[in-house]
């Protein structure tokens, strides 16, 4: 059984000779070919190359060579990471005639060095500008837990492919929540590392001030192992006796009853009472929004002047509006960013990990894409980032944790730490996993068949 | 005498003209709508008083 297998489990099976890398790759490709039509997570399969690389792993094992830690492990990439020899479109058609990538993106190369094999590119909002993975050119990615619902975005294909059990590990990017929102809606583990901790080379940019590359996994162990490989650093010890606190105020409003109850159980288990409030949270969200719009718009302006009609209309209009923002607005947003960072860093003198919701509710329906904000239905696309956008501004590491045993469709939490303290996130996540409060949300039997 | 506020439509037309940006007709309604959203966010940020010594985060590190 390959579907839903973990990356570390696959690597162990290959290393021990229990299964060949080729048989695993064949099974992965077969599963995707058979089941992806229902959710549309994949935009391109590297079937032939992946099989060749899997056979090469088997040949190394036959020669009794030592295998690297992820030898033979299949993974997928959001369709904005360079794969050598493949055109990187970033979910667009306007880039489809650009030259193929001369080399892999940096974190793809590090995974390859560790033996992992890229299998597929995965669907996304065009140029990563959205929370829906509703792409005018490549279609809508649907939630594997309920295909009538949104997978979230912009790395929706990456989250859905893990949730559906196609791939144990996928890459994504997060500017305003593009890993955390789909991880939450699809019920998988997601990590937005500290800004700058993983190299961005070879990832098509969106907003240079905020873009972070990261990943999704079906297990916490896979999430951690892949992180340290991509960071090119040894695994750090998980600190104990962490001081945690829940964020209140903005982050305690608009929660669905099921999510509020789940957060209550987490707080009870950790013995937390009271909350901490981030200062000026609505302004932090606004600054993040403005910086993204201005930088994304400016990046695309020359191409929009020449070929606006080749853009997804929704992306195009957002980018054009952003390109026309006054410099004073952008600079003020960057000044606020510095101020906000100082306030947030001061909070981390009192606590090690902050806990906040990732998205306010279960995945919205595709035919009724709304969420409840201030008691009224509001656009899901405009509000799915309500809790992730303010956290993007200070560049902190954030782990998106799938809540377990909620009795609902997937719900997620953000665990937030000071810069460089990913190990603290892993430690608290482990504690919640061991308590039965966190873990990948299983598909029901019919969906997993 | 107070200056009446720009409508988003006038604002978008003026900004596009200043940038010599020829907005395709199909874009205009969407750009106006998005500009309206951005104007609301900009008001929040611009109204927040910061000390003169607070520099933009151009050399930003987390």
Coordinates of C-alpha atoms in Angstrom, one line a residue:
Chain A
X1 CA 0.0 0.0 0.0
X2 CA 1.6 3.2 -1.2
X3 CA -1.3 5.7 -0.9
X4 CA -1.1 7.6 2.4
X5 CA 2.4 6.1 3.2
X6 CA 4.8 8.5 4.9
X7 CA 8.0 9.7 3.3
X8 CA 10.1 8.2 6.0
X9 CA 8.2 4.9 5.8
X10 CA 8.7 4.7 2.0
X11 CA 12.4 5.5 2.4
X12 CA 12.7 2.8 5.1
X13 CA 10.9 0.2 2.9
X14 CA 13.2 0.9 0.0
X15 CA 16.3 0.8 2.1
X16 CA 15.4 -2.4 3.8
X17 CA 14.5 -4.0 0.4
X18 CA 10.9 -4.6 1.5
X19 CA 9.8 -2.8 -1.7
X20 CA 11.6 -1.5 -4.7
X21 CA 11.6 2.2 -5.5
X22 CA 10.3 1.4 -9.0
X23 CA 7.3 -0.4 -7.6
X24 CA 6.5 2.4 -5.3
X25 CA 6.8 5.0 -8.1
X26 CA 4.6 2.9 -10.3
X27 CA 2.0 2.7 -7.6
X28 CA 2.1 6.5 -7.0
X29 CA 1.7 7.3 -10.7
X30 CA -1.2 4.8 -11.0
X31 CA -2.9 6.3 -8.0
X32 CA -2.6 9.8 -9.4
X33 CA -3.8 8.7 -12.8
X34 CA -6.8 6.9 -11.3
X35 CA -7.9 9.4 -8.7
X36 CA -6.7 13.0 -9.5
X37 CA -9.6 13.7 -11.9
X38 CA -11.9 14.1 -8.8
X39 CA -9.8 16.8 -7.2
X40 CA -7.5 18.1 -10.0
X41 CA -4.4 18.7 -7.9
X42 CA -1.8 17.8 -10.6
X43 CA -0.9 20.0 -13.6
X44 CA 2.0 18.0 -15.0
X45 CA 3.4 14.5 -14.3
X46 CA 7.1 13.7 -14.8
X47 CA 6.2 10.0 -15.2
X48 CA 9.0 8.8 -17.4
X49 CA 11.7 10.8 -15.5
X50 CA 10.4 9.7 -12.2
X51 CA 10.4 6.0 -13.2
X52 CA 14.0 6.3 -14.5
X53 CA 15.1 7.9 -11.2
X54 CA 13.3 5.3 -9.2
X55 CA 15.1 2.5 -11.1
X56 CA 18.4 4.3 -10.5
X57 CA 17.7 4.1 -6.7
X58 CA 17.1 0.4 -7.0
X59 CA 20.3 0.0 -9.0
X60 CA 22.3 1.8 -6.3
X61 CA 20.8 -0.5 -3.7
X62 CA 21.6 -3.5 -5.8
X63 CA 25.2 -2.3 -5.8
X64 CA 25.0 -2.0 -2.0
X65 CA 25.7 1.7 -2.1
X66 CA 24.5 3.7 0.9
X67 CA 21.3 5.5 0.1
X68 CA 20.6 9.1 1.1
X69 CA 17.8 9.7 3.7
X70 CA 14.8 10.2 1.3
X71 CA 16.0 7.8 -1.5
X72 CA 13.1 7.0 -3.7
X73 CA 10.5 9.2 -1.9
X74 CA 8.1 10.9 -4.4
X75 CA 7.3 14.5 -3.9
X76 CA 5.4 17.2 -5.8
X77 CA 6.0 20.9 -6.3
X78 CA 3.7 23.9 -6.5
X79 CA 3.8 25.0 -10.2
X80 CA 6.1 27.9 -9.5
X81 CA 9.3 25.9 -8.5
X82 CA 11.8 25.4 -11.2
X83 CA 12.3 21.8 -12.3
X84 CA 15.3 21.5 -14.7
X85 CA 14.2 21.2 -18.3
X86 CA 10.6 22.2 -17.5
X87 CA 8.9 25.5 -18.2
X88 CA 7.8 27.2 -14.9
X89 CA 4.4 28.8 -15.6
X90 CA 3.5 29.9 -12.0
X91 CA -0.1 28.9 -12.9
X92 CA -0.2 31.2 -15.9
X93 CA -0.2 31.0 -19.6
X94 CA 1.6 34.2 -20.1
X95 CA 4.9 32.4 -19.2
X96 CA 4.3 29.3 -21.2
X97 CA 6.7 30.3 -23.9
X98 CA 9.5 31.2 -21.6
X99 CA 12.6 28.9 -21.7
X100 CA 12.7 25.7 -19.6
X101 CA 14.4 26.1 -16.3
X102 CA 18.2 25.6 -16.5
X103 CA 18.4 24.1 -13.0
X104 CA 16.2 23.0 -10.2
X105 CA 15.0 25.5 -7.6
X106 CA 17.3 25.4 -4.6
X107 CA 15.0 23.4 -2.3
X108 CA 14.1 21.0 -5.0
X109 CA 17.8 20.4 -5.6
X110 CA 18.3 19.8 -1.9
X111 CA 15.5 17.2 -1.8
X112 CA 17.0 15.6 -4.9
X113 CA 20.4 15.4 -3.2
X114 CA 18.6 13.6 -0.4
X115 CA 17.3 11.1 -2.9
X116 CA 13.7 12.3 -3.3
X117 CA 12.1 12.3 -6.7
X118 CA 9.9 15.0 -8.2
X119 CA 6.8 13.5 -9.6
X120 CA 4.4 16.3 -10.4
X121 CA 3.7 20.0 -10.6
X122 CA 0.6 21.0 -8.6
X123 CA -2.1 23.5 -9.2
X124 CA -2.2 27.0 -7.8
X125 CA -3.8 30.4 -8.1
X126 CA -2.3 32.2 -11.0
X127 CA 1.0 33.8 -9.8
X128 CA 0.0 32.7 -6.2
X129 CA -2.4 35.6 -5.9
X130 CA -5.5 34.0 -4.2
X131 CA -6.8 31.7 -1.5
X132 CA -8.9 29.5 -3.7
X133 CA -6.8 27.6 -6.3
X134 CA -9.4 28.5 -8.8
X135 CA -7.3 29.0 -11.9
X136 CA -8.8 30.3 -15.1
X137 CA -6.3 28.3 -17.2
X138 CA -5.8 25.1 -15.3
X139 CA -9.1 24.6 -13.4
X140 CA -10.2 24.4 -9.8
X141 CA -8.6 22.1 -7.2
X142 CA -11.2 20.5 -5.1
X143 CA -11.0 19.5 -1.5
X144 CA -10.3 15.7 -1.2
X145 CA -12.5 15.5 2.0
X146 CA -15.5 16.9 0.1
X147 CA -15.1 17.7 -3.6
X148 CA -18.0 20.2 -3.4
X149 CA -15.7 22.4 -1.3
X150 CA -12.7 24.6 -1.7
X151 CA -9.2 23.3 -1.1
X152 CA -7.9 26.7 -0.3
X153 CA -4.9 28.4 -1.9
X154 CA -2.8 29.5 -3.4
X155 CA -0.8 26.2 -2.8
X156 CA -4.1 24.3 -3.1
X157 CA -2.8 21.5 -5.4
X158 CA 0.1 20.8 -3.0
X159 CA -2.2 20.5 0.1
X160 CA -4.8 18.5 -1.8
X161 CA -2.3 16.0 -3.2
X162 CA -1.1 15.2 0.4
X163 CA -4.6 15.1 1.8
X164 CA -5.6 12.7 -0.9
X165 CA -2.7 10.4 -0.1
X166 CA -1.1 10.8 -3.6
X167 CA 2.2 12.2 -2.3
X168 CA 3.7 12.2 1.1
X169 CA 5.5 15.5 0.7
X170 CA 4.8 18.6 -1.5
X171 CA 6.3 22.1 -1.8
X172 CA 4.4 25.3 -1.5
X173 CA 4.9 29.0 -0.9
X174 CA 3.3 31.3 1.6
X175 CA 3.1 35.1 1.2
X176 CA -0.1 35.9 3.1
X177 CA -1.2 32.4 4.1
X178 CA -0.8 30.3 0.9
X179 CA 0.5 27.3 2.8
X180 CA -1.5 27.7 6.0
X181 CA -4.9 28.2 4.5
X182 CA -4.9 25.1 2.2
X183 CA -3.2 23.0 4.9
X184 CA -6.0 24.0 7.3
X185 CA -8.9 23.3 4.8
X186 CA -7.3 20.0 3.6
X187 CA -6.3 18.7 7.1
X188 CA -2.6 18.2 6.5
X189 CA 0.6 19.5 8.2
X190 CA 2.1 22.7 6.7
X191 CA 5.1 24.8 7.6
X192 CA 5.9 28.3 6.7
X193 CA 9.5 28.6 8.0
X194 CA 11.2 31.7 9.2
X195 CA 11.5 34.2 6.4
X196 CA 14.9 33.6 4.7
X197 CA 15.6 30.3 6.4
X198 CA 15.0 28.3 3.2
X199 CA 16.5 29.6 -0.1
X200 CA 14.0 31.0 -2.5
X201 CA 16.1 30.7 -5.6
X202 CA 14.2 29.1 -8.4
X203 CA 10.8 29.9 -6.9
X204 CA 8.8 32.3 -9.1
X205 CA 8.4 35.5 -7.0
X206 CA 5.2 37.2 -5.9
X207 CA 6.0 39.7 -3.1
X208 CA 9.7 39.8 -2.3
X209 CA 9.1 41.2 1.2
X210 CA 6.8 38.4 2.3
X211 CA 7.4 35.3 0.1
X212 CA 8.5 32.2 2.0
X213 CA 9.0 28.7 0.6
X214 CA 7.8 25.8 2.6
X215 CA 6.0 22.5 2.5
X216 CA 3.2 20.1 3.3
X217 CA 3.3 16.6 4.7
X218 CA 1.0 13.9 6.0
X219 CA 2.9 13.4 9.2
X220 CA 4.8 15.6 11.6
X221 CA 7.9 13.5 11.3
X222 CA 7.9 13.9 7.5
X223 CA 7.4 17.7 7.9
X224 CA 10.4 17.9 10.3
X225 CA 12.7 15.7 8.2
X226 CA 12.0 17.5 5.0
X227 CA 12.5 20.9 6.7
X228 CA 16.0 20.1 8.0
X229 CA 17.0 18.7 4.7
X230 CA 15.8 21.7 2.8
X231 CA 17.4 24.0 5.4
X232 CA 20.6 22.1 5.0
X233 CA 21.0 21.9 8.7
X234 CA 21.1 19.1 11.3
X235 CA 17.9 18.4 13.2
X236 CA 17.7 20.5 16.3
X237 CA 16.6 19.1 19.7
X238 CA 13.0 19.8 20.6
X239 CA 12.9 22.2 23.5
X240 CA 10.8 21.2 26.5
X241 CA 8.9 23.2 29.1
X242 CA 7.7 25.7 26.5
X243 CA 5.7 28.7 27.4
X244 CA 2.6 28.9 25.2
X245 CA -0.3 31.3 25.0
X246 CA -3.4 31.7 22.8
X247 CA -3.9 34.8 20.8
X248 CA -7.1 36.6 21.7
X249 CA -8.8 39.7 20.4
X250 CA -8.8 39.6 16.5
X251 CA -8.0 35.8 16.7
X252 CA -10.8 34.9 19.0
X253 CA -13.5 36.5 16.8
X254 CA -15.5 34.9 14.0
X255 CA -14.6 31.3 15.0
X256 CA -17.0 28.6 14.1
X257 CA -18.4 26.8 17.2
X258 CA -16.4 23.6 16.4
X259 CA -13.2 25.5 16.0
X260 CA -13.7 27.4 19.2
X261 CA -14.4 24.1 21.0
X262 CA -11.3 22.5 19.6
X263 CA -9.1 25.5 20.6
X264 CA -10.6 25.2 24.0
X265 CA -9.5 21.6 24.2
X266 CA -6.0 22.5 23.2
X267 CA -5.8 25.2 25.8
X268 CA -7.2 22.9 28.5
X269 CA -4.6 20.2 27.6
X270 CA -1.8 22.7 27.8
X271 CA -3.1 24.3 31.0
X272 CA -3.5 27.7 29.3
X273 CA -5.7 30.4 30.7
X274 CA -6.0 34.0 29.5
X275 CA -4.8 35.3 26.1
X276 CA -2.3 37.6 24.6
X277 CA -3.3 40.2 22.0
X278 CA -1.2 41.4 19.1
X279 CA -1.2 45.2 18.8
X280 CA -2.9 46.8 15.8
X281 CA -3.8 43.5 14.2
X282 CA -6.1 45.0 11.5
X283 CA -3.4 47.4 10.5
X284 CA -0.9 44.6 10.3
X285 CA -3.3 42.7 8.0
X286 CA -3.7 45.9 5.9
X287 CA 0.0 46.4 5.7
X288 CA 0.6 42.9 4.5
X289 CA -2.1 43.2 1.9
X290 CA -0.7 46.5 0.6
X291 CA 2.9 45.4 0.4
X292 CA 1.8 42.3 -1.5
X293 CA -0.4 44.3 -3.9
X294 CA 2.3 46.9 -4.6
X295 CA 5.2 44.4 -5.0
X296 CA 3.1 41.9 -7.1
X297 CA 1.7 44.7 -9.2
X298 CA 5.1 46.3 -9.9
X299 CA 6.6 42.9 -10.7
X300 CA 4.0 42.2 -13.4
X301 CA 3.4 45.8 -14.7
X302 CA 5.6 45.5 -17.8
X303 CA 4.0 42.3 -18.8
X304 CA 0.5 43.6 -18.0
X305 CA 1.1 46.6 -20.3
X306 CA 1.9 44.2 -23.1
X307 CA -0.3 41.2 -22.6
X308 CA -3.0 41.9 -20.0
X309 CA -5.5 39.7 -21.9
X310 CA -3.4 36.6 -21.2
X311 CA -3.9 36.9 -17.4
X312 CA -6.6 35.4 -15.3
X313 CA -9.0 38.4 -15.1
X314 CA -9.2 38.3 -11.3
X315 CA -5.4 38.2 -11.0
X316 CA -4.9 40.9 -13.6
X317 CA -7.3 43.4 -11.9
X318 CA -5.7 42.8 -8.5
X319 CA -2.2 43.3 -9.9
X320 CA -3.1 46.4 -11.8
X321 CA -4.7 48.0 -8.8
X322 CA -1.6 47.2 -6.8
X323 CA 0.7 48.6 -9.4
X324 CA -1.0 51.9 -9.1
X325 CA -0.7 52.3 -5.3
X326 CA 1.2 55.5 -4.4
X327 CA 4.7 55.1 -3.1
X328 CA 3.8 56.8 0.1
X329 CA 1.3 54.0 0.9
X330 CA 3.9 51.3 0.2
X331 CA 6.6 53.0 2.3
X332 CA 4.2 53.6 5.2
X333 CA 3.3 49.9 5.1
X334 CA 7.0 49.0 5.3
X335 CA 7.5 51.4 8.2
X336 CA 4.6 49.9 10.0
X337 CA 6.1 46.5 9.4
X338 CA 9.2 47.4 11.2
X339 CA 7.2 48.8 14.2
X340 CA 5.0 45.7 14.3
X341 CA 8.0 43.4 14.2
X342 CA 9.4 45.1 17.3
X343 CA 6.1 44.7 19.2
X344 CA 5.9 41.0 18.3
X345 CA 9.4 40.3 19.2
X346 CA 8.7 41.8 22.7
X347 CA 5.9 39.3 23.1
X348 CA 8.3 36.4 22.5
X349 CA 10.3 37.5 25.6
X350 CA 7.2 36.3 27.6
X351 CA 6.2 33.2 25.6
X352 CA 7.8 30.6 23.2
X353 CA 4.8 29.7 21.1
X354 CA 1.6 31.5 20.2
X355 CA -1.5 29.6 19.2
X356 CA -4.0 31.0 16.8
X357 CA -6.7 29.7 14.4
X358 CA -5.6 29.2 10.8
X359 CA -9.0 29.7 9.1
X360 CA -12.2 30.4 10.9
X361 CA -14.2 27.4 9.8
X362 CA -14.4 24.3 7.6
X363 CA -13.8 24.6 3.8
X364 CA -16.4 26.7 2.2
X365 CA -18.6 25.3 -0.5
X366 CA -17.6 26.0 -4.1
X367 CA -21.1 27.0 -5.0
X368 CA -21.5 29.2 -1.9
X369 CA -17.9 30.6 -1.3
X370 CA -18.7 32.5 1.8
X371 CA -17.6 32.6 5.4
X372 CA -19.2 34.3 8.4
X373 CA -17.5 37.5 9.4
X374 CA -19.0 39.8 12.1
X375 CA -22.2 37.7 11.9
X376 CA -22.7 38.1 8.2
X377 CA -21.8 36.1 5.1
X378 CA -18.7 37.5 3.4
X379 CA -16.5 36.5 0.5
X380 CA -14.4 33.5 1.4
X381 CA -11.6 34.6 -1.0
X382 CA -11.4 37.9 0.7
X383 CA -11.5 36.6 4.2
X384 CA -9.8 33.1 4.3
X385 CA -6.6 35.0 5.2
X386 CA -8.1 36.8 8.1
X387 CA -5.8 35.1 10.7
X388 CA -2.8 34.4 8.5
X389 CA -2.2 37.8 6.9
X390 CA -1.3 39.6 10.1
X391 CA 1.1 36.9 11.1
X392 CA 2.8 37.1 7.7
X393 CA 4.1 40.6 8.3
X394 CA 6.8 39.9 10.9
X395 CA 8.3 36.9 9.0
X396 CA 7.8 34.4 11.9
X397 CA 7.9 30.7 11.5
X398 CA 4.4 29.2 11.6
X399 CA 3.4 25.6 11.7
X400 CA -0.2 24.8 10.5
X401 CA -1.4 21.9 12.5
X402 CA -4.4 19.7 11.5
X403 CA -6.7 19.4 14.5
X404 CA -7.8 15.8 15.2
X405 CA -11.1 14.5 16.4
X406 CA -13.1 17.6 15.8
X407 CA -16.1 15.7 14.3
X408 CA -16.0 18.1 11.3
X409 CA -14.2 18.6 8.1
X410 CA -10.6 19.7 8.7
X411 CA -9.8 22.6 10.9
X412 CA -6.3 24.0 11.5
X413 CA -4.3 25.9 14.1
X414 CA -1.3 28.2 13.6
X415 CA 1.6 27.6 16.0
X416 CA 3.8 30.7 15.9
X417 CA 7.3 31.1 17.2
X418 CA 10.1 33.7 17.3
X419 CA 12.4 33.8 14.2
X420 CA 14.6 30.7 13.9
X421 CA 12.6 28.7 16.5
X422 CA 11.0 26.1 14.3
X423 CA 12.1 23.4 16.8
X424 CA 9.8 25.0 19.4
X425 CA 6.9 24.6 17.0
X426 CA 7.8 20.9 16.3
X427 CA 8.0 20.3 20.1
X428 CA 4.6 21.7 20.9
X429 CA 3.0 20.0 17.8
X430 CA 4.4 16.7 19.0
X431 CA 2.8 17.2 22.4
X432 CA -0.6 17.9 20.8
X433 CA -0.2 15.0 18.5
X434 CA 0.6 12.6 21.3
X435 CA -2.5 13.9 23.2
X436 CA -4.7 12.9 20.2
X437 CA -5.4 16.6 19.4
X438 CA -3.5 16.8 16.1
X439 CA -2.9 14.6 13.1
X440 CA -3.7 14.4 9.4
X441 CA -7.5 14.2 9.0
X442 CA -8.3 10.8 7.3
X443 CA -10.5 10.7 4.3
X444 CA -13.6 8.6 4.7
X445 CA -13.5 5.1 3.3
X446 CA -15.3 6.0 0.1
X447 CA -13.0 8.9 -0.7
X448 CA -9.9 6.8 0.1
X449 CA -11.0 3.8 -2.0
Chain B
X1 CA -13.4 75.3 0.9
X2 CA -13.0 71.6 1.0
X3 CA -12.1 69.4 -1.9
X4 CA -14.7 66.7 -2.6
X5 CA -13.2 63.2 -2.3
X6 CA -12.2 61.5 -5.5
X7 CA -14.4 58.6 -6.6
X8 CA -12.5 55.4 -7.1
X9 CA -13.3 55.7 -10.8
X10 CA -11.7 59.1 -11.1
X11 CA -8.8 58.0 -8.9
X12 CA -8.1 54.9 -11.1
X13 CA -8.3 57.0 -14.3
X14 CA -6.0 59.6 -12.9
X15 CA -3.4 57.1 -11.7
X16 CA -3.5 55.2 -15.0
X17 CA -3.0 58.4 -16.9
X18 CA -0.1 59.4 -14.7
X19 CA 1.6 56.1 -15.4
X20 CA 0.8 56.2 -19.1
X21 CA -1.1 52.9 -18.5
X22 CA -3.7 52.2 -21.0
X23 CA -6.3 50.2 -19.1
X24 CA -8.2 47.8 -21.3
X25 CA -11.9 48.3 -20.9
X26 CA -12.4 44.8 -19.6
X27 CA -10.2 45.6 -16.6
X28 CA -11.7 48.9 -15.5
X29 CA -14.5 47.6 -13.3
X30 CA -12.2 45.1 -11.6
X31 CA -9.4 47.5 -11.1
X32 CA -11.8 50.1 -9.5
X33 CA -13.2 47.4 -7.2
X34 CA -9.7 46.3 -6.1
X35 CA -8.6 49.9 -5.7
X36 CA -11.5 50.5 -3.4
X37 CA -10.4 47.6 -1.2
X38 CA -6.8 48.9 -1.2
X39 CA -7.9 52.4 -0.3
X40 CA -9.6 51.1 2.8
X41 CA -6.5 49.3 3.8
X42 CA -4.3 52.3 2.9
X43 CA -6.4 54.5 5.2
X44 CA -5.7 52.2 8.2
X45 CA -2.0 52.2 7.5
X46 CA -1.7 55.9 6.7
X47 CA -3.7 56.9 9.8
X48 CA -1.3 55.0 12.2
X49 CA 1.1 57.5 13.7
X50 CA 4.7 56.3 13.7
X51 CA 7.8 58.0 15.1
X52 CA 9.9 59.8 12.6
X53 CA 12.7 57.4 13.5
X54 CA 10.8 54.4 12.4
X55 CA 12.5 53.4 9.1
X56 CA 10.9 51.4 6.3
X57 CA 11.7 47.7 6.6
X58 CA 13.7 47.7 3.4
X59 CA 16.6 45.8 5.0
X60 CA 14.1 43.7 6.9
X61 CA 15.2 40.6 8.8
X62 CA 12.8 38.6 10.9

